[in-house]
Amino acid sequence: MPELPEVEVVRKELEALFEGQPRLEKIEFLRKELRDPMPIAKIQLLLGARILAVRRRAKYLLIETEKGGLLSHLGMTGTWRVAVGGDDRLHDHVYLHLSNGLRLAFRDPRRFGILEVFDLRFPEKSPRLCNLGPEPLEEIFTGIYLWRQLKLRKGPVKPALMDQKLVVGIGNIYASEALFRAKIRPQRKSNRVSLESAEILVGQIKQILAEAILSGGSSISDFKGAQDNPGSFHLLHQVYDRKGVPCVICGTLIRQSVMAGRSTFWCPVCQS
DNA sequence: CTGAGCACCTGAGGGC
DNA sequence: TGCCCTCAGGTGCTCA
């Protein structure tokens, strides 16, 4: 799935496609459910509305219209794509027909994605958004904040970084990558990460997410932008999916293990 | 409260 | 070539 950088890349592309504030002329559902049933009737209430903006909160895309908000999550394999005329895509589930002539497809083979409405006036109160931690690229996400949060936890630091209640947007790739850059072993107990290490880790998280956005995201497997352009950040992965490959710093072979059900990669020498 | 395990679903890739 | 197995960017449930 798309982690924060990939979602942000999609957001920017949608923003460009929504230039001129097109109307939602038709919303076509090719199936009734993704991971959960879609609230089709509520979504249809947005018909005819102009699209005003598209924002991102955590890994959610928030499309703001005159008549309300449309929220989407890309799950593991979700994408918003400009549908080309006549194509008959197996995994297209919803089409947004816009008044500028574009047809946007929500395409998601595994159907772990989400499509719902949200209240524009109180987005933070919507059920999907009300328990989220701070945005990692904003100033409130600091070393002292992370250190205090980690102090409260006994488990390993890597799953903690992926907990969206602690901080949003970091998924399985960027958790491994940020810990490598900060020289922290993923297995390190959260409450034993020093303030100094937490400061370094926050700096690395901000840097890696920003770099990934600039590179158009990581295109492992099938992530692509709305108009088929792949990102290139996966070329800069230093540990993720590199089991048995020499560490770029010290040459030791990268190791892999499973933590909280997710593959985890690290250098046994550089990270302690 | 926390953390672990698993379920949700399809497709890609490796081994034989 | 084909079959079978494992694994995949996330989240949210149950259970201890």
Short mmCIF file of C-alpha atoms (C1' of nucleotides) in Angstrom, two decimals:
data_model
loop_
_atom_site.label_atom_id
_atom_site.label_comp_id
_atom_site.label_asym_id
_atom_site.label_seq_id
_atom_site.Cartn_x
_atom_site.Cartn_y
_atom_site.Cartn_z
CA MET A 1 0.00 0.00 0.00
CA PRO A 2 0.60 3.29 -0.31
CA GLU A 3 2.10 4.85 2.78
CA LEU A 4 2.06 8.59 3.39
CA PRO A 5 4.34 9.58 0.47
CA GLU A 6 2.40 7.54 -2.08
CA VAL A 7 -0.92 8.93 -0.85
CA GLU A 8 0.47 12.45 -0.99
CA VAL A 9 1.64 11.89 -4.56
CA VAL A 10 -1.86 10.75 -5.52
CA ARG A 11 -3.31 13.77 -3.73
CA LYS A 12 -1.20 16.18 -5.75
CA GLU A 13 -2.15 14.46 -8.99
CA LEU A 14 -5.84 14.59 -8.14
CA GLU A 15 -5.44 18.25 -7.24
CA ALA A 16 -4.16 18.92 -10.74
CA LEU A 17 -7.04 16.95 -12.28
CA PHE A 18 -9.52 18.95 -10.18
CA GLU A 19 -8.17 22.25 -11.53
CA GLY A 20 -11.12 24.46 -12.41
CA GLN A 21 -13.35 22.76 -9.82
CA PRO A 22 -15.20 20.28 -12.04
CA ARG A 23 -18.58 18.93 -11.02
CA LEU A 24 -19.32 15.34 -10.11
CA GLU A 25 -21.66 14.56 -13.00
CA LYS A 26 -22.11 10.86 -12.38
CA ILE A 27 -20.89 8.35 -9.83
CA GLU A 28 -20.92 4.81 -11.12
CA PHE A 29 -20.59 1.83 -8.78
CA LEU A 30 -19.42 -1.40 -10.40
CA ARG A 31 -19.77 -3.26 -7.09
CA LYS A 32 -21.38 -2.61 -3.73
CA GLU A 33 -18.47 -3.25 -1.40
CA LEU A 34 -14.76 -2.96 -1.05
CA ARG A 35 -13.49 -4.17 2.30
CA ASP A 36 -16.78 -2.88 3.75
CA PRO A 37 -20.07 -2.07 2.03
CA MET A 38 -19.91 1.39 0.49
CA PRO A 39 -22.53 3.93 1.60
CA ILE A 40 -23.71 4.32 -1.97
CA ALA A 41 -26.80 6.42 -1.25
CA LYS A 42 -24.82 8.89 0.85
CA ILE A 43 -22.12 9.14 -1.76
CA GLN A 44 -24.72 9.78 -4.49
CA LEU A 45 -25.87 12.82 -2.53
CA LEU A 46 -22.68 14.52 -3.74
CA LEU A 47 -23.92 14.42 -7.34
CA GLY A 48 -23.75 17.73 -9.11
CA ALA A 49 -21.40 19.28 -6.59
CA ARG A 50 -18.23 21.08 -7.57
CA ILE A 51 -15.01 19.57 -6.29
CA LEU A 52 -13.37 22.28 -4.22
CA ALA A 53 -10.18 20.69 -2.96
CA VAL A 54 -8.44 17.43 -2.14
CA ARG A 55 -6.58 17.08 1.11
CA ARG A 56 -4.77 14.28 2.90
CA ARG A 57 -5.01 13.21 6.54
CA ALA A 58 -2.80 10.26 7.47
CA LYS A 59 -3.21 7.79 4.59
CA TYR A 60 -6.73 9.06 3.81
CA LEU A 61 -7.60 11.21 0.81
CA LEU A 62 -10.30 13.78 1.55
CA ILE A 63 -12.12 15.13 -1.49
CA GLU A 64 -14.04 18.25 -0.52
CA THR A 65 -17.11 19.18 -2.55
CA GLU A 66 -19.89 21.74 -2.27
CA LYS A 67 -22.21 19.09 -0.88
CA GLY A 68 -19.89 17.22 1.45
CA GLY A 69 -16.72 15.23 1.73
CA LEU A 70 -15.66 12.00 0.02
CA LEU A 71 -13.06 10.01 1.93
CA SER A 72 -10.93 7.27 0.43
CA HIS A 73 -8.23 4.96 1.68
CA LEU A 74 -6.13 3.01 -0.79
CA GLY A 75 -5.62 -0.06 1.38
CA MET A 76 -2.78 -2.17 -0.03
CA THR A 77 -3.46 -1.97 -3.76
CA GLY A 78 -5.90 0.89 -4.27
CA THR A 79 -5.33 3.61 -6.87
CA TRP A 80 -7.20 6.51 -8.41
CA ARG A 81 -6.59 6.42 -12.13
CA VAL A 82 -7.70 8.40 -15.11
CA ALA A 83 -9.76 5.81 -16.95
CA VAL A 84 -9.09 5.75 -20.64
CA GLY A 85 -12.11 5.41 -22.90
CA GLY A 86 -13.29 1.93 -23.62
CA ASP A 87 -11.01 0.13 -21.23
CA ASP A 88 -12.65 -2.63 -19.29
CA ARG A 89 -10.65 -3.04 -16.16
CA LEU A 90 -11.36 -6.02 -13.97
CA HIS A 91 -10.63 -4.19 -10.74
CA ASP A 92 -12.31 -0.86 -11.35
CA HIS A 93 -14.96 -0.53 -8.64
CA VAL A 94 -16.15 3.08 -8.83
CA TYR A 95 -16.05 5.71 -11.56
CA LEU A 96 -16.28 9.43 -10.91
CA HIS A 97 -17.44 11.16 -14.10
CA LEU A 98 -16.33 14.79 -13.98
CA SER A 99 -17.70 17.76 -15.89
CA ASN A 100 -14.25 18.36 -17.40
CA GLY A 101 -14.61 15.13 -19.34
CA LEU A 102 -12.36 13.01 -17.13
CA ARG A 103 -13.42 9.71 -15.70
CA LEU A 104 -11.61 8.74 -12.53
CA ALA A 105 -11.50 5.08 -11.57
CA PHE A 106 -11.04 3.71 -8.08
CA ARG A 107 -9.08 0.57 -8.93
CA ASP A 108 -8.17 -1.90 -6.19
CA PRO A 109 -7.50 -5.60 -6.88
CA ARG A 110 -7.43 -6.70 -3.24
CA ARG A 111 -10.33 -4.45 -2.23
CA PHE A 112 -8.85 -3.45 1.13
CA GLY A 113 -9.65 0.15 0.24
CA ILE A 114 -12.32 2.39 1.73
CA LEU A 115 -14.77 4.85 0.18
CA GLU A 116 -17.02 6.82 2.50
CA VAL A 117 -18.40 10.26 3.10
CA PHE A 118 -17.32 12.63 5.85
CA ASP A 119 -18.67 15.82 7.37
CA LEU A 120 -16.78 18.78 5.93
CA ARG A 121 -17.43 20.89 9.02
CA PHE A 122 -15.95 18.38 11.47
CA PRO A 123 -13.64 16.03 9.59
CA GLU A 124 -11.70 15.25 12.76
CA LYS A 125 -14.87 13.85 14.31
CA SER A 126 -15.48 11.33 11.56
CA PRO A 127 -15.05 7.74 12.82
CA ARG A 128 -12.14 7.03 10.48
CA LEU A 129 -10.23 10.15 11.47
CA CYS A 130 -10.97 10.63 15.15
CA ASN A 131 -8.28 8.40 16.64
CA LEU A 132 -5.31 9.43 14.56
CA GLY A 133 -1.97 10.67 15.87
CA PRO A 134 -0.09 13.71 14.58
CA GLU A 135 1.09 14.20 11.00
CA PRO A 136 4.80 13.31 10.88
CA LEU A 137 5.70 16.24 8.62
CA GLU A 138 4.10 18.83 10.88
CA GLU A 139 5.90 20.66 13.66
CA ILE A 140 3.94 18.99 16.44
CA PHE A 141 5.74 15.73 15.66
CA THR A 142 8.94 16.26 17.64
CA GLY A 143 11.61 14.12 19.27
CA ILE A 144 10.27 14.84 22.72
CA TYR A 145 6.75 13.87 21.67
CA LEU A 146 7.93 10.58 20.17
CA TRP A 147 10.16 9.85 23.19
CA ARG A 148 7.28 10.42 25.62
CA GLN A 149 4.97 8.19 23.60
CA LEU A 150 7.56 5.43 23.33
CA LYS A 151 8.12 5.63 27.09
CA LEU A 152 4.55 4.35 27.54
CA ARG A 153 5.11 1.22 25.49
CA LYS A 154 6.95 -1.97 26.26
CA GLY A 155 6.87 -3.59 22.83
CA PRO A 156 9.40 -3.20 20.04
CA VAL A 157 9.81 0.22 18.44
CA LYS A 158 9.05 -0.80 14.85
CA PRO A 159 5.41 -1.78 15.31
CA ALA A 160 4.99 1.30 17.53
CA LEU A 161 6.09 3.55 14.63
CA MET A 162 3.43 1.95 12.46
CA ASP A 163 0.68 2.56 15.04
CA GLN A 164 -1.46 5.32 13.53
CA LYS A 165 -2.49 6.46 17.00
CA LEU A 166 1.13 7.34 17.79
CA VAL A 167 1.97 8.96 14.47
CA VAL A 168 0.23 8.60 11.12
CA GLY A 169 1.44 7.73 7.65
CA ILE A 170 4.35 5.42 8.43
CA GLY A 171 3.87 1.91 7.08
CA ASN A 172 5.99 -1.17 6.71
CA ILE A 173 8.52 0.18 4.21
CA TYR A 174 9.25 3.53 5.79
CA ALA A 175 9.36 2.08 9.32
CA SER A 176 12.26 -0.20 8.37
CA GLU A 177 13.96 2.51 6.33
CA ALA A 178 13.70 5.22 8.99
CA LEU A 179 15.02 2.90 11.73
CA PHE A 180 17.98 2.00 9.53
CA ARG A 181 18.81 5.65 8.93
CA ALA A 182 18.49 6.37 12.64
CA LYS A 183 20.65 3.33 13.45
CA ILE A 184 18.02 1.84 15.75
CA ARG A 185 17.33 -1.88 15.73
CA PRO A 186 13.62 -2.55 15.01
CA GLN A 187 13.48 -4.95 17.96
CA ARG A 188 14.58 -2.29 20.46
CA LYS A 189 12.04 -1.92 23.26
CA SER A 190 10.11 1.31 22.78
CA ASN A 191 10.63 2.49 26.36
CA ARG A 192 14.38 2.04 26.00
CA VAL A 193 14.81 4.44 23.10
CA SER A 194 16.76 7.45 24.41
CA LEU A 195 15.59 11.03 23.90
CA GLU A 196 18.61 11.58 21.68
CA SER A 197 17.71 8.58 19.52
CA ALA A 198 14.09 9.71 19.35
CA GLU A 199 15.23 13.14 18.13
CA ILE A 200 17.36 11.53 15.44
CA LEU A 201 14.57 9.16 14.45
CA VAL A 202 12.06 12.00 14.06
CA GLY A 203 14.53 13.88 11.88
CA GLN A 204 15.06 10.82 9.69
CA ILE A 205 11.33 10.13 9.42
CA LYS A 206 10.66 13.68 8.23
CA GLN A 207 13.54 13.53 5.79
CA ILE A 208 12.71 10.15 4.30
CA LEU A 209 9.01 10.97 3.84
CA ALA A 210 9.85 14.28 2.20
CA GLU A 211 12.40 12.65 -0.12
CA ALA A 212 9.93 9.91 -1.02
CA ILE A 213 7.26 12.45 -1.95
CA LEU A 214 9.74 14.27 -4.18
CA SER A 215 10.62 10.97 -5.89
CA GLY A 216 6.98 10.24 -6.60
CA GLY A 217 6.76 7.51 -3.95
CA SER A 218 7.92 3.90 -3.89
CA SER A 219 6.64 1.84 -6.81
CA ILE A 220 7.01 -1.68 -5.53
CA SER A 221 4.60 -4.09 -7.15
CA ASP A 222 1.91 -1.97 -8.73
CA PHE A 223 1.80 1.48 -7.17
CA LYS A 224 1.39 4.13 -9.81
CA GLY A 225 0.11 7.65 -9.91
CA ALA A 226 -3.19 8.69 -11.42
CA GLN A 227 -1.73 8.89 -14.89
CA ASP A 228 0.47 5.80 -14.85
CA ASN A 229 3.66 7.47 -13.73
CA PRO A 230 5.57 5.27 -11.30
CA GLY A 231 7.58 6.70 -8.44
CA SER A 232 11.26 5.95 -8.02
CA PHE A 233 11.87 5.99 -4.29
CA HIS A 234 12.08 2.19 -4.11
CA LEU A 235 15.41 2.55 -5.88
CA LEU A 236 16.63 4.34 -2.76
CA HIS A 237 15.46 1.71 -0.29
CA GLN A 238 18.45 0.75 1.83
CA VAL A 239 17.02 -2.23 3.72
CA TYR A 240 13.42 -2.93 2.69
CA ASP A 241 13.18 -6.08 0.56
CA ARG A 242 16.99 -6.40 0.61
CA LYS A 243 17.44 -9.51 2.71
CA GLY A 244 20.89 -10.99 2.08
CA VAL A 245 22.10 -7.91 0.20
CA PRO A 246 25.19 -6.13 1.61
CA CYS A 247 24.44 -3.10 3.80
CA VAL A 248 25.18 0.11 1.91
CA ILE A 249 27.14 1.38 4.92
CA CYS A 250 29.12 -1.59 6.24
CA GLY A 251 28.63 -4.47 3.81
CA THR A 252 27.06 -6.81 6.37
CA LEU A 253 24.19 -8.81 4.89
CA ILE A 254 20.75 -7.32 5.60
CA ARG A 255 18.55 -9.51 7.75
CA GLN A 256 14.82 -10.14 7.71
CA SER A 257 12.41 -11.26 10.40
CA VAL A 258 8.71 -10.99 11.12
CA MET A 259 7.44 -8.55 13.74
CA ALA A 260 3.75 -8.19 14.49
CA GLY A 261 3.09 -10.16 11.34
CA ARG A 262 5.07 -7.84 9.06
CA SER A 263 8.40 -8.37 7.32
CA THR A 264 11.13 -6.31 8.91
CA PHE A 265 14.58 -5.59 7.50
CA TRP A 266 17.67 -4.32 9.29
CA CYS A 267 21.47 -4.29 9.39
CA PRO A 268 22.71 -6.24 12.41
CA VAL A 269 25.88 -4.13 12.61
CA CYS A 270 24.73 -0.58 11.86
CA GLN A 271 21.60 -0.76 13.99
CA SER A 272 21.65 -1.26 17.76
"C1'" DC B 1 -4.77 -0.40 28.32
"C1'" DT B 2 -1.27 -3.44 25.28
"C1'" DG B 3 0.38 -6.72 21.94
"C1'" DA B 4 -0.14 -10.91 19.11
"C1'" DG B 5 -2.58 -13.40 15.72
"C1'" DC B 6 -5.52 -13.53 12.17
"C1'" DA B 7 -8.98 -12.19 8.64
"C1'" DC B 8 -10.17 -9.59 4.72
"C1'" DC B 9 -8.77 -10.39 -1.02
"C1'" DT B 10 -6.22 -11.04 -5.45
"C1'" DG B 11 -2.00 -11.59 -7.96
"C1'" DA B 12 2.99 -12.22 -8.53
"C1'" DG B 13 6.80 -15.03 -8.14
"C1'" DG B 14 9.58 -19.02 -6.68
"C1'" DG B 15 10.25 -24.01 -6.43
"C1'" DC B 16 9.47 -28.28 -8.36
"C1'" DT C 1 4.19 -25.21 -19.04
"C1'" DG C 2 1.55 -25.70 -14.78
"C1'" DC C 3 0.52 -26.32 -10.00
"C1'" DC C 4 1.10 -25.18 -5.25
"C1'" DC C 5 2.81 -22.46 -1.82
"C1'" DT C 6 4.14 -18.08 0.24
"C1'" DC C 7 4.09 -13.43 0.43
"C1'" DA C 8 2.58 -8.44 -0.47
"C1'" DG C 9 2.60 -1.00 0.79
"C1'" DG C 10 -3.15 -1.74 5.81
"C1'" DT C 11 -6.51 -1.95 9.06
"C1'" DG C 12 -9.46 -3.72 12.46
"C1'" DC C 13 -11.23 -7.58 14.90
"C1'" DT C 14 -10.78 -11.05 18.81
"C1'" DC C 15 -8.33 -12.93 22.51
"C1'" DA C 16 -5.09 -13.32 26.45
#
